[in-house]
Every structure is written in C-alpha cells, then in structure tokens.
Amino acid sequence: MTYRHRFAEGSRCDLPPGKAVCVGLNYAAHVAEMNSAAAAEPVLFIKPRTALVPFAGEIAIPAGRGACHFETEVALLIGAPLRRAPPEAALQAVAGVGLALDLTLRDLQGQLKAAGHPWERAKGFDGACAVSEVVPPTGLDFSALSFSLELNGICRQRGHTGDLLAPIPELLSHISQWFTLEPGDLVLTGTPEGVGPLTAGDLLEAELAGSLRVSARVIARS
Ligand code: ZN
C-alpha cells in the first residue's frame, strides 16, 4: 500500500513523505535488554522513504530473512525545515505525533554489527517503517507521552517519553545538527524494552497517550 501521512481525525495532510531519522538505544531498559552500552550521544540512523508503510490493515514482514522484531516508538511528523535548531525552536516544527514500528531484521543486524558494517539492510528495507495516523501536537506534553503495544492481546511494550535518554526537544536539535529535517520527514524517538519477533498472523494493537489507537495484522511477504 502506498504510504501517505494522515491525520487521525480525517483532515488532509499534504506533507510529502520523506526520510525517517531514528535513534537507537534511547531507553535505558532497552539498552540493557540488548546487552549494549549506553551511548554518550544519540545513535542515529535513517530509514529511506521507501521503507514507509501504513501502520494499519496488514503489515508485511520479509519471509526467509531471519527474525523480524517490532520496536514500538513515538513518531514525530516534521512540518517545517529544521537545520541546526536549538531545542526550544525544534519543538515548534512538529506537525503531528503518532506511533511507528521500527521493524528490524534482528539476526541480520547482529551479523552486520559483528562485522562492523552499517545496519541499513536490517532496518531500511522496503516496509521497515510502519507509521500510524498522527494527531496534532496541540496540548500534548512531549515529556509525558505514554504508549503501549499489545501483541495478540498481551501487553509487550509500555513506554513513557519521560524516560527518554535524549528527550524530544534535545533529540530534534541534535538530529538537526547533522541532517536537515524537511517538511514531511519523520523522527522515531526510540523503543522501550520488550522488543521481540513477529510471526505471520500476529495482531498488533498500539495506543498513544489516550489519543490514538491503531491496529494491524502481520502477514509474510515472500
Ligand atoms: Zn528503534
């Protein structure tokens, strides 16, 4: 399915889909479950536009490429250009807030990491970024957004942006020191603990701050 940004209440979003800038290891408990060391600076990577798919209906995971993990993350839709922005100004550029799945080919990522190679194939493949509808940021406290993911009716991930190692304003500012964020780009803010593999047939249900609920069924793509 072709991806377009959408507002949850049905109003049109004309921002063109762009890149998704992501941060790894931004929650301490996830750093621990990955047996990783906390990084001194945010660990950034980019998923291309071609990775974007709707977090709705059916989500396809690659077949025959090892474990594909879900990582549930707060996603920010950028509405104005950000380049070398201070934290306070960076927040003003957020046009929408939603949820994303940073789909990760975990076995392949492990092999690439061990070889000292970039992760792109494990995290940037077609369909590797499922993005929900977004809600306007008006009235939301970016430091107190709670979110959760249920897999087949069982809660697997529960996060709160108050636990982010790099909070949202600082994260946006930091990203903009390196990569210009353009209108229509997304920022994924990192996953809390509880990541795990997906199987065809799984039902995913996610919720953000009491203001957004999304669900999708997992299918395998050959
Ligand atoms: Zn992630």
PDB file of C-alpha atoms and ligand atoms in Angstrom:
ATOM      1  CA  MET A   1       0.000   0.000   0.000  1.00  0.00           C
ATOM      2  CA  THR A   2       1.316   3.451  -0.840  1.00  0.00           C
ATOM      3  CA  TYR A   3       2.171   5.450   2.231  1.00  0.00           C
ATOM      4  CA  ARG A   4       0.777   8.940   2.847  1.00  0.00           C
ATOM      5  CA  HIS A   5       0.845  10.967   6.040  1.00  0.00           C
ATOM      6  CA  ARG A   6      -2.648  11.121   7.540  1.00  0.00           C
ATOM      7  CA  PHE A   7      -4.260  12.921  10.452  1.00  0.00           C
ATOM      8  CA  ALA A   8      -6.340  10.682  12.702  1.00  0.00           C
ATOM      9  CA  GLU A   9      -9.386  12.918  12.694  1.00  0.00           C
ATOM     10  CA  GLY A  10      -9.578  12.688   8.912  1.00  0.00           C
ATOM     11  CA  SER A  11      -8.233  16.068   7.833  1.00  0.00           C
ATOM     12  CA  ARG A  12      -5.909  16.014   4.861  1.00  0.00           C
ATOM     13  CA  CYS A  13      -2.146  16.055   5.340  1.00  0.00           C
ATOM     14  CA  ASP A  14      -0.336  17.379   2.288  1.00  0.00           C
ATOM     15  CA  LEU A  15       3.204  16.986   3.656  1.00  0.00           C
ATOM     16  CA  PRO A  16       5.153  14.734   1.265  1.00  0.00           C
ATOM     17  CA  PRO A  17       6.529  11.549   2.876  1.00  0.00           C
ATOM     18  CA  GLY A  18      10.281  11.858   3.373  1.00  0.00           C
ATOM     19  CA  LYS A  19      13.040  10.121   5.292  1.00  0.00           C
ATOM     20  CA  ALA A  20      12.660   8.784   8.820  1.00  0.00           C
ATOM     21  CA  VAL A  21      15.512   9.686  11.155  1.00  0.00           C
ATOM     22  CA  CYS A  22      15.683   7.171  14.000  1.00  0.00           C
ATOM     23  CA  VAL A  23      17.541   6.894  17.271  1.00  0.00           C
ATOM     24  CA  GLY A  24      18.778   3.657  18.782  1.00  0.00           C
ATOM     25  CA  LEU A  25      19.295   2.894  22.466  1.00  0.00           C
ATOM     26  CA  ASN A  26      17.268   5.831  23.795  1.00  0.00           C
ATOM     27  CA  TYR A  27      15.646   3.998  26.742  1.00  0.00           C
ATOM     28  CA  ALA A  28      17.909   2.561  29.467  1.00  0.00           C
ATOM     29  CA  ALA A  29      15.898  -0.664  29.885  1.00  0.00           C
ATOM     30  CA  HIS A  30      16.123  -1.385  26.134  1.00  0.00           C
ATOM     31  CA  VAL A  31      19.881  -0.731  26.194  1.00  0.00           C
ATOM     32  CA  ALA A  32      20.068  -3.388  28.927  1.00  0.00           C
ATOM     33  CA  GLU A  33      17.928  -5.968  27.098  1.00  0.00           C
ATOM     34  CA  MET A  34      20.154  -5.580  24.012  1.00  0.00           C
ATOM     35  CA  ASN A  35      23.280  -6.103  26.171  1.00  0.00           C
ATOM     36  CA  SER A  36      24.531  -2.808  24.774  1.00  0.00           C
ATOM     37  CA  ALA A  37      26.369   0.003  26.481  1.00  0.00           C
ATOM     38  CA  ALA A  38      24.659   3.385  26.818  1.00  0.00           C
ATOM     39  CA  ALA A  39      25.978   5.765  24.160  1.00  0.00           C
ATOM     40  CA  ALA A  40      27.417   9.172  25.004  1.00  0.00           C
ATOM     41  CA  GLU A  41      25.425  10.717  22.144  1.00  0.00           C
ATOM     42  CA  PRO A  42      22.228   9.569  20.408  1.00  0.00           C
ATOM     43  CA  VAL A  43      22.848   6.692  17.966  1.00  0.00           C
ATOM     44  CA  LEU A  44      21.238   7.941  14.747  1.00  0.00           C
ATOM     45  CA  PHE A  45      20.267   6.082  11.598  1.00  0.00           C
ATOM     46  CA  ILE A  46      17.948   6.807   8.680  1.00  0.00           C
ATOM     47  CA  LYS A  47      15.238   4.774   7.006  1.00  0.00           C
ATOM     48  CA  PRO A  48      14.533   5.838   3.415  1.00  0.00           C
ATOM     49  CA  ARG A  49      11.103   6.991   2.206  1.00  0.00           C
ATOM     50  CA  THR A  50      10.677   3.612   0.528  1.00  0.00           C
ATOM     51  CA  ALA A  51      10.607   1.962   3.978  1.00  0.00           C
ATOM     52  CA  LEU A  52       7.367   3.737   4.960  1.00  0.00           C
ATOM     53  CA  VAL A  53       4.102   1.785   5.064  1.00  0.00           C
ATOM     54  CA  PRO A  54       0.848   2.484   6.919  1.00  0.00           C
ATOM     55  CA  PHE A  55       0.541   1.115  10.472  1.00  0.00           C
ATOM     56  CA  ALA A  56      -2.981  -0.079   9.631  1.00  0.00           C
ATOM     57  CA  GLY A  57      -4.621  -3.029   7.955  1.00  0.00           C
ATOM     58  CA  GLU A  58      -1.879  -5.521   7.135  1.00  0.00           C
ATOM     59  CA  ILE A  59       1.854  -5.131   7.753  1.00  0.00           C
ATOM     60  CA  ALA A  60       4.125  -7.376   5.705  1.00  0.00           C
ATOM     61  CA  ILE A  61       7.358  -8.748   7.136  1.00  0.00           C
ATOM     62  CA  PRO A  62      10.064 -10.254   4.900  1.00  0.00           C
ATOM     63  CA  ALA A  63       9.947 -14.047   4.716  1.00  0.00           C
ATOM     64  CA  GLY A  64      13.135 -16.100   4.876  1.00  0.00           C
ATOM     65  CA  ARG A  65      15.359 -13.359   6.259  1.00  0.00           C
ATOM     66  CA  GLY A  66      15.521 -14.361   9.906  1.00  0.00           C
ATOM     67  CA  ALA A  67      13.785 -12.783  12.883  1.00  0.00           C
ATOM     68  CA  CYS A  68      11.908  -9.532  12.237  1.00  0.00           C
ATOM     69  CA  HIS A  69      11.463  -7.652  15.520  1.00  0.00           C
ATOM     70  CA  PHE A  70       8.906  -4.992  16.407  1.00  0.00           C
ATOM     71  CA  GLU A  71      10.111  -1.814  18.128  1.00  0.00           C
ATOM     72  CA  THR A  72       7.244   0.489  19.093  1.00  0.00           C
ATOM     73  CA  GLU A  73       8.184   4.154  19.060  1.00  0.00           C
ATOM     74  CA  VAL A  74       6.671   7.628  19.294  1.00  0.00           C
ATOM     75  CA  ALA A  75       6.926   9.168  15.816  1.00  0.00           C
ATOM     76  CA  LEU A  76       7.088  12.898  15.126  1.00  0.00           C
ATOM     77  CA  LEU A  77       5.952  14.332  11.806  1.00  0.00           C
ATOM     78  CA  ILE A  78       8.043  17.350  10.848  1.00  0.00           C
ATOM     79  CA  GLY A  79       6.130  20.291   9.400  1.00  0.00           C
ATOM     80  CA  ALA A  80       8.819  22.950   8.953  1.00  0.00           C
ATOM     81  CA  PRO A  81      12.523  22.812   7.990  1.00  0.00           C
ATOM     82  CA  LEU A  82      14.942  22.256  10.867  1.00  0.00           C
ATOM     83  CA  ARG A  83      18.621  22.906  10.442  1.00  0.00           C
ATOM     84  CA  ARG A  84      20.938  23.412  13.410  1.00  0.00           C
ATOM     85  CA  ALA A  85      17.944  24.357  15.544  1.00  0.00           C
ATOM     86  CA  PRO A  86      18.043  24.912  19.309  1.00  0.00           C
ATOM     87  CA  PRO A  87      15.806  22.588  21.358  1.00  0.00           C
ATOM     88  CA  GLU A  88      13.057  25.168  22.031  1.00  0.00           C
ATOM     89  CA  ALA A  89      12.710  26.057  18.346  1.00  0.00           C
ATOM     90  CA  ALA A  90      12.820  22.410  17.271  1.00  0.00           C
ATOM     91  CA  LEU A  91       9.565  21.583  19.045  1.00  0.00           C
ATOM     92  CA  GLN A  92       7.738  24.238  17.028  1.00  0.00           C
ATOM     93  CA  ALA A  93       8.438  22.281  13.842  1.00  0.00           C
ATOM     94  CA  VAL A  94       6.447  19.208  14.919  1.00  0.00           C
ATOM     95  CA  ALA A  95       3.208  18.991  12.929  1.00  0.00           C
ATOM     96  CA  GLY A  96       1.952  15.665  14.228  1.00  0.00           C
ATOM     97  CA  VAL A  97       2.587  12.902  16.735  1.00  0.00           C
ATOM     98  CA  GLY A  98       1.919   9.220  16.113  1.00  0.00           C
ATOM     99  CA  LEU A  99       3.314   5.738  16.579  1.00  0.00           C
ATOM    100  CA  ALA A 100       5.730   3.818  14.406  1.00  0.00           C
ATOM    101  CA  LEU A 101       7.128   0.326  14.281  1.00  0.00           C
ATOM    102  CA  ASP A 102      10.875   0.322  13.660  1.00  0.00           C
ATOM    103  CA  LEU A 103      10.875  -3.138  12.059  1.00  0.00           C
ATOM    104  CA  THR A 104      14.289  -4.728  12.411  1.00  0.00           C
ATOM    105  CA  LEU A 105      15.778  -7.868  10.885  1.00  0.00           C
ATOM    106  CA  ARG A 106      17.474  -8.751  14.171  1.00  0.00           C
ATOM    107  CA  ASP A 107      19.561 -11.711  13.006  1.00  0.00           C
ATOM    108  CA  LEU A 108      20.889  -9.728  10.062  1.00  0.00           C
ATOM    109  CA  GLN A 109      21.523  -6.694  12.285  1.00  0.00           C
ATOM    110  CA  GLY A 110      23.567  -8.916  14.613  1.00  0.00           C
ATOM    111  CA  GLN A 111      25.657 -10.195  11.706  1.00  0.00           C
ATOM    112  CA  LEU A 112      26.224  -6.676  10.369  1.00  0.00           C
ATOM    113  CA  LYS A 113      27.131  -5.327  13.821  1.00  0.00           C
ATOM    114  CA  ALA A 114      29.578  -8.195  14.399  1.00  0.00           C
ATOM    115  CA  ALA A 115      31.256  -7.413  11.089  1.00  0.00           C
ATOM    116  CA  GLY A 116      31.394  -3.702  11.906  1.00  0.00           C
ATOM    117  CA  HIS A 117      29.153  -2.889   8.938  1.00  0.00           C
ATOM    118  CA  PRO A 118      26.243  -0.401   8.664  1.00  0.00           C
ATOM    119  CA  TRP A 119      22.769  -1.661   9.585  1.00  0.00           C
ATOM    120  CA  GLU A 120      20.876  -0.382   6.528  1.00  0.00           C
ATOM    121  CA  ARG A 121      19.676  -3.703   5.179  1.00  0.00           C
ATOM    122  CA  ALA A 122      18.403  -4.728   8.631  1.00  0.00           C
ATOM    123  CA  LYS A 123      16.475  -1.503   9.265  1.00  0.00           C
ATOM    124  CA  GLY A 124      15.926   0.274   5.944  1.00  0.00           C
ATOM    125  CA  PHE A 125      14.368  -2.431   3.759  1.00  0.00           C
ATOM    126  CA  ASP A 126      11.079  -1.813   1.935  1.00  0.00           C
ATOM    127  CA  GLY A 127       8.300  -1.781   4.528  1.00  0.00           C
ATOM    128  CA  ALA A 128      10.671  -1.452   7.516  1.00  0.00           C
ATOM    129  CA  CYS A 129       8.832   1.539   8.985  1.00  0.00           C
ATOM    130  CA  ALA A 130       5.112   1.252   9.726  1.00  0.00           C
ATOM    131  CA  VAL A 131       3.672   4.659  10.613  1.00  0.00           C
ATOM    132  CA  SER A 132       0.280   5.391  12.137  1.00  0.00           C
ATOM    133  CA  GLU A 133      -2.006   8.314  11.573  1.00  0.00           C
ATOM    134  CA  VAL A 134      -0.868  11.329  13.591  1.00  0.00           C
ATOM    135  CA  VAL A 135      -2.600  13.707  15.950  1.00  0.00           C
ATOM    136  CA  PRO A 136      -1.800  17.430  16.120  1.00  0.00           C
ATOM    137  CA  PRO A 137       0.713  18.246  18.883  1.00  0.00           C
ATOM    138  CA  THR A 138      -1.509  20.954  20.376  1.00  0.00           C
ATOM    139  CA  GLY A 139      -1.900  20.380  24.100  1.00  0.00           C
ATOM    140  CA  LEU A 140       0.414  17.342  24.229  1.00  0.00           C
ATOM    141  CA  ASP A 141       3.267  17.335  26.741  1.00  0.00           C
ATOM    142  CA  PHE A 142       6.229  15.870  24.824  1.00  0.00           C
ATOM    143  CA  SER A 143       7.925  14.889  28.083  1.00  0.00           C
ATOM    144  CA  ALA A 144       4.947  12.867  29.324  1.00  0.00           C
ATOM    145  CA  LEU A 145       3.606  10.773  26.452  1.00  0.00           C
ATOM    146  CA  SER A 146       2.777   7.213  27.412  1.00  0.00           C
ATOM    147  CA  PHE A 147       2.349   4.497  24.803  1.00  0.00           C
ATOM    148  CA  SER A 148       1.970   0.746  24.624  1.00  0.00           C
ATOM    149  CA  LEU A 149       1.886  -2.218  22.276  1.00  0.00           C
ATOM    150  CA  GLU A 150      -0.215  -5.331  22.634  1.00  0.00           C
ATOM    151  CA  LEU A 151       0.733  -8.422  20.659  1.00  0.00           C
ATOM    152  CA  ASN A 152      -2.150 -10.876  20.306  1.00  0.00           C
ATOM    153  CA  GLY A 153      -3.888  -9.207  23.243  1.00  0.00           C
ATOM    154  CA  ILE A 154      -0.884  -9.295  25.599  1.00  0.00           C
ATOM    155  CA  CYS A 155       0.937  -6.081  26.529  1.00  0.00           C
ATOM    156  CA  ARG A 156       4.551  -6.389  25.312  1.00  0.00           C
ATOM    157  CA  GLN A 157       5.817  -2.816  25.372  1.00  0.00           C
ATOM    158  CA  ARG A 158       4.993   0.126  27.575  1.00  0.00           C
ATOM    159  CA  GLY A 159       6.890   3.394  27.224  1.00  0.00           C
ATOM    160  CA  HIS A 160       6.888   6.932  28.553  1.00  0.00           C
ATOM    161  CA  THR A 161       8.764   9.786  26.928  1.00  0.00           C
ATOM    162  CA  GLY A 162       9.796  10.975  30.387  1.00  0.00           C
ATOM    163  CA  ASP A 163      12.240   8.016  30.331  1.00  0.00           C
ATOM    164  CA  LEU A 164      13.977   9.030  27.088  1.00  0.00           C
ATOM    165  CA  LEU A 165      17.764   9.329  27.488  1.00  0.00           C
ATOM    166  CA  ALA A 166      17.662  12.098  24.849  1.00  0.00           C
ATOM    167  CA  PRO A 167      14.349  13.951  25.421  1.00  0.00           C
ATOM    168  CA  ILE A 168      12.396  15.034  22.352  1.00  0.00           C
ATOM    169  CA  PRO A 169      13.480  18.735  22.124  1.00  0.00           C
ATOM    170  CA  GLU A 170      17.162  17.850  22.569  1.00  0.00           C
ATOM    171  CA  LEU A 171      16.870  14.882  20.205  1.00  0.00           C
ATOM    172  CA  LEU A 172      15.361  17.019  17.413  1.00  0.00           C
ATOM    173  CA  SER A 173      18.014  19.665  17.963  1.00  0.00           C
ATOM    174  CA  HIS A 174      20.798  17.089  17.886  1.00  0.00           C
ATOM    175  CA  ILE A 175      19.494  15.464  14.705  1.00  0.00           C
ATOM    176  CA  SER A 176      19.251  18.866  13.026  1.00  0.00           C
ATOM    177  CA  GLN A 177      22.957  19.499  13.680  1.00  0.00           C
ATOM    178  CA  TRP A 178      23.708  16.631  11.289  1.00  0.00           C
ATOM    179  CA  PHE A 179      20.756  16.149   8.957  1.00  0.00           C
ATOM    180  CA  THR A 180      18.395  18.877   7.784  1.00  0.00           C
ATOM    181  CA  LEU A 181      14.864  17.798   8.641  1.00  0.00           C
ATOM    182  CA  GLU A 182      12.431  18.732   5.903  1.00  0.00           C
ATOM    183  CA  PRO A 183       8.635  19.068   5.975  1.00  0.00           C
ATOM    184  CA  GLY A 184       7.225  15.546   5.688  1.00  0.00           C
ATOM    185  CA  ASP A 185      10.211  13.851   7.340  1.00  0.00           C
ATOM    186  CA  LEU A 186       9.655  11.704  10.413  1.00  0.00           C
ATOM    187  CA  VAL A 187      11.663  11.280  13.600  1.00  0.00           C
ATOM    188  CA  LEU A 188      11.399   7.995  15.523  1.00  0.00           C
ATOM    189  CA  THR A 189      12.312   8.548  19.152  1.00  0.00           C
ATOM    190  CA  GLY A 190      13.484   5.074  20.202  1.00  0.00           C
ATOM    191  CA  THR A 191      11.955   1.918  21.625  1.00  0.00           C
ATOM    192  CA  PRO A 192      11.398   0.928  25.245  1.00  0.00           C
ATOM    193  CA  GLU A 193      12.149  -2.629  26.382  1.00  0.00           C
ATOM    194  CA  GLY A 194      10.086  -5.626  25.330  1.00  0.00           C
ATOM    195  CA  VAL A 195      11.071  -5.939  21.661  1.00  0.00           C
ATOM    196  CA  GLY A 196      10.583  -9.342  20.079  1.00  0.00           C
ATOM    197  CA  PRO A 197       9.943 -11.279  16.871  1.00  0.00           C
ATOM    198  CA  LEU A 198       6.809 -11.090  14.729  1.00  0.00           C
ATOM    199  CA  THR A 199       5.051 -14.033  13.099  1.00  0.00           C
ATOM    200  CA  ALA A 200       2.525 -14.012  10.267  1.00  0.00           C
ATOM    201  CA  GLY A 201      -0.959 -13.847  11.769  1.00  0.00           C
ATOM    202  CA  ASP A 202       0.067 -11.731  14.785  1.00  0.00           C
ATOM    203  CA  LEU A 203      -2.316  -8.938  15.791  1.00  0.00           C
ATOM    204  CA  LEU A 204      -0.664  -5.670  16.805  1.00  0.00           C
ATOM    205  CA  GLU A 205      -2.610  -3.062  18.786  1.00  0.00           C
ATOM    206  CA  ALA A 206      -0.914   0.142  19.865  1.00  0.00           C
ATOM    207  CA  GLU A 207      -2.046   3.138  21.849  1.00  0.00           C
ATOM    208  CA  LEU A 208      -0.595   6.619  22.341  1.00  0.00           C
ATOM    209  CA  ALA A 209      -1.359   8.955  25.233  1.00  0.00           C
ATOM    210  CA  GLY A 210      -5.050   8.104  25.250  1.00  0.00           C
ATOM    211  CA  SER A 211      -5.447   9.979  21.970  1.00  0.00           C
ATOM    212  CA  LEU A 212      -4.615   7.427  19.296  1.00  0.00           C
ATOM    213  CA  ARG A 213      -5.316   3.705  18.891  1.00  0.00           C
ATOM    214  CA  VAL A 214      -4.112   1.686  15.906  1.00  0.00           C
ATOM    215  CA  SER A 215      -4.086  -1.965  14.964  1.00  0.00           C
ATOM    216  CA  ALA A 216      -2.692  -4.135  12.188  1.00  0.00           C
ATOM    217  CA  ARG A 217      -2.336  -7.782  11.255  1.00  0.00           C
ATOM    218  CA  VAL A 218       1.086  -9.211  10.338  1.00  0.00           C
ATOM    219  CA  ILE A 219       1.462 -11.067   7.032  1.00  0.00           C
ATOM    220  CA  ALA A 220       4.546 -12.611   5.427  1.00  0.00           C
ATOM    221  CA  ARG A 221       5.921 -11.262   2.155  1.00  0.00           C
ATOM    222  CA  SER A 222       7.931 -13.626   0.018  1.00  0.00           C
TER     223      SER A 222
HETATM  224 ZN    ZN B   1      14.168   1.566  17.079  1.00  0.00          ZN
END
